[in-house]
mmCIF file of C-alpha atoms in Angstrom:
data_model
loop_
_atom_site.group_PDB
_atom_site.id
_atom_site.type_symbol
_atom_site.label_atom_id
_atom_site.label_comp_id
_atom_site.label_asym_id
_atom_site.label_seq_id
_atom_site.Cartn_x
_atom_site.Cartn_y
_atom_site.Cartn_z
ATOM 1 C CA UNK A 1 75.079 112.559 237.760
ATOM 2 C CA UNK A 2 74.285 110.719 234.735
ATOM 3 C CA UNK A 3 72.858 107.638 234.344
ATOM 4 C CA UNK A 4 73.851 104.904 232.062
ATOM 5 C CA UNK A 5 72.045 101.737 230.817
ATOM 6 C CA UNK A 6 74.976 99.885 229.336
ATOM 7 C CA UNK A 7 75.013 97.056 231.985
ATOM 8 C CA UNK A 8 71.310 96.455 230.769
ATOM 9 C CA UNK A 9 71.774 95.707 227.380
ATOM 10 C CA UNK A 10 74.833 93.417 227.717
ATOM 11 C CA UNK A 11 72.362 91.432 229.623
ATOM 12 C CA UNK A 12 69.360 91.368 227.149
ATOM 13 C CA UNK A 13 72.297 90.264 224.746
ATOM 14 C CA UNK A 14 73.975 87.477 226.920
ATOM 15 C CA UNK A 15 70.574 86.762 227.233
ATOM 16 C CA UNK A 16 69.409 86.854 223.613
ATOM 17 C CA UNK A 17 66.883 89.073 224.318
ATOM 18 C CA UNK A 18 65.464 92.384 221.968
ATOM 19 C CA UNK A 19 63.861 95.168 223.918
ATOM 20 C CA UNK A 20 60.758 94.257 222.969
ATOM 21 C CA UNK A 21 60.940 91.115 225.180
ATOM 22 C CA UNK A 22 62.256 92.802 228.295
ATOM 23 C CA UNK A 23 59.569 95.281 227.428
ATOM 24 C CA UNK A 24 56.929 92.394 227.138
ATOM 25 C CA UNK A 25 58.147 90.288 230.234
ATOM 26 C CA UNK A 26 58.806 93.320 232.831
ATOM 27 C CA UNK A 27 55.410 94.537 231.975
ATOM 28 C CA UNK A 28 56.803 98.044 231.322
ATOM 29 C CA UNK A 29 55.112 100.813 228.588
ATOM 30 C CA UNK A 30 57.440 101.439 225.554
ATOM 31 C CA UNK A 31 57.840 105.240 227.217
ATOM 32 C CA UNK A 32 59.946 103.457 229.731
ATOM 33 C CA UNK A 33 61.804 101.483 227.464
ATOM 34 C CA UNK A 34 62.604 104.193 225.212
ATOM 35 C CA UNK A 35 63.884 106.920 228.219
ATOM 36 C CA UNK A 36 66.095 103.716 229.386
ATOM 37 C CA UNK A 37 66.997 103.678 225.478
ATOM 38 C CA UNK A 38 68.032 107.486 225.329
ATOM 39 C CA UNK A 39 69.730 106.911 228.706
ATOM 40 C CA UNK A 40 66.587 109.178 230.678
ATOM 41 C CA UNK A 41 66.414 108.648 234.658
ATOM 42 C CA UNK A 42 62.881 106.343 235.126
ATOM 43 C CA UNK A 43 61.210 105.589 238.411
ATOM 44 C CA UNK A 44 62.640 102.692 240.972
ATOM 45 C CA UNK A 45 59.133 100.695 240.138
ATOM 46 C CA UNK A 46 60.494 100.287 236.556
ATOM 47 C CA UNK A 47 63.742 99.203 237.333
ATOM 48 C CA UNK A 48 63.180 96.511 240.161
ATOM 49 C CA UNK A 49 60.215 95.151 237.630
ATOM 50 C CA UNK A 50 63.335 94.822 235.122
ATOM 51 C CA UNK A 51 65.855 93.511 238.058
ATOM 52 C CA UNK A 52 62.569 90.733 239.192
ATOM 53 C CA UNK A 53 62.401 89.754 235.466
ATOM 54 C CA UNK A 54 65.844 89.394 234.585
ATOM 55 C CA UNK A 55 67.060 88.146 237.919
ATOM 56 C CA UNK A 56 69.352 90.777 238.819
ATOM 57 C CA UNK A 57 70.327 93.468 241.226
ATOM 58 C CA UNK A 58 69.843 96.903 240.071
ATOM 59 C CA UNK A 59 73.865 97.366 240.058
ATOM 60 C CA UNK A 60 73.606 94.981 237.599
ATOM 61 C CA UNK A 61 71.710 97.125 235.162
ATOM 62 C CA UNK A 62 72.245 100.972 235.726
ATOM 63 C CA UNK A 63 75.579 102.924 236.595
ATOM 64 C CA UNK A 64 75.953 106.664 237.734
ATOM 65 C CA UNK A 65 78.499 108.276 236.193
ATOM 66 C CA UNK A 66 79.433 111.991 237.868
ATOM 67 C CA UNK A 67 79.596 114.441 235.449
ATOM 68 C CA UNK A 68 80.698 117.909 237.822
ATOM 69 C CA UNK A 69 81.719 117.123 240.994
ATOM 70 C CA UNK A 70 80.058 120.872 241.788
ATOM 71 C CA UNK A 71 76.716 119.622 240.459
ATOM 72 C CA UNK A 72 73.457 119.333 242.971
ATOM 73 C CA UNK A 73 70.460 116.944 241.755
#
Protein backbone atom coordinates (compact mmCIF):
# COMPACT_ATOMS: atom_id res chain seq x y z
CA UNK A 1 0.00 0.00 0.00
CA UNK A 2 0.93 3.44 -0.67
CA UNK A 3 0.00 6.32 0.92
CA UNK A 4 -1.03 9.55 -0.55
CA UNK A 5 -1.34 13.11 0.88
CA UNK A 6 -3.33 14.73 -1.88
CA UNK A 7 -6.57 15.18 0.20
CA UNK A 8 -4.23 17.26 2.60
CA UNK A 9 -3.12 19.82 0.48
CA UNK A 10 -6.44 20.60 -1.26
CA UNK A 11 -7.35 21.47 2.21
CA UNK A 12 -4.37 23.77 3.23
CA UNK A 13 -5.40 25.40 -0.22
CA UNK A 14 -9.26 25.73 0.27
CA UNK A 15 -7.99 26.86 3.32
CA UNK A 16 -5.32 29.32 2.19
CA UNK A 17 -2.90 27.82 4.11
CA UNK A 18 1.25 27.15 3.19
CA UNK A 19 2.83 24.23 4.96
CA UNK A 20 4.50 26.23 7.10
CA UNK A 21 1.22 27.16 8.88
CA UNK A 22 -0.14 23.65 9.22
CA UNK A 23 3.38 22.97 10.33
CA UNK A 24 3.20 25.93 12.90
CA UNK A 25 -0.49 25.28 14.14
CA UNK A 26 -0.36 21.25 14.41
CA UNK A 27 2.76 21.67 16.37
CA UNK A 28 4.55 19.13 14.12
CA UNK A 29 8.71 19.17 13.32
CA UNK A 30 9.46 20.04 9.62
CA UNK A 31 10.72 16.08 9.41
CA UNK A 32 7.06 15.35 9.53
CA UNK A 33 6.02 17.80 7.21
CA UNK A 34 8.50 16.99 4.71
CA UNK A 35 7.87 12.78 4.79
CA UNK A 36 3.99 13.92 4.38
CA UNK A 37 5.59 16.18 1.47
CA UNK A 38 7.49 13.18 -0.27
CA UNK A 39 4.34 11.11 0.40
CA UNK A 40 6.45 8.93 3.52
CA UNK A 41 4.05 6.89 6.02
CA UNK A 42 4.31 9.14 9.60
CA UNK A 43 2.98 8.05 12.95
CA UNK A 44 -1.02 8.28 13.88
CA UNK A 45 0.13 11.12 16.65
CA UNK A 46 1.06 13.33 13.63
CA UNK A 47 -1.85 12.89 11.72
CA UNK A 48 -4.77 13.27 14.35
CA UNK A 49 -2.60 16.56 15.59
CA UNK A 50 -3.18 17.64 11.76
CA UNK A 51 -7.00 16.19 11.69
CA UNK A 52 -7.53 18.33 15.56
CA UNK A 53 -6.03 21.42 13.81
CA UNK A 54 -7.70 21.43 10.65
CA UNK A 55 -10.97 20.00 11.83
CA UNK A 56 -11.08 16.94 9.93
CA UNK A 57 -11.24 13.20 9.92
CA UNK A 58 -8.18 11.47 8.90
CA UNK A 59 -10.12 10.19 5.59
CA UNK A 60 -10.14 13.56 4.94
CA UNK A 61 -6.42 13.93 4.60
CA UNK A 62 -4.60 10.58 3.65
CA UNK A 63 -5.70 7.80 1.06
CA UNK A 64 -4.18 4.21 0.58
CA UNK A 65 -3.75 3.37 -2.67
CA UNK A 66 -2.84 -0.67 -3.28
CA UNK A 67 -0.08 -1.03 -5.31
CA UNK A 68 0.20 -5.35 -5.62
CA UNK A 69 -2.58 -6.98 -4.47
CA UNK A 70 0.27 -9.88 -3.52
CA UNK A 71 2.06 -7.34 -1.33
CA UNK A 72 2.33 -7.92 2.74
CA UNK A 73 3.16 -4.68 4.97
Amino acid sequence: MEVSYKKLWKILIDKDMKKKDLQASAGISWASVTKLSKGERVSMEVLMKICKTLNCDIGDIVELIPTDENEIG
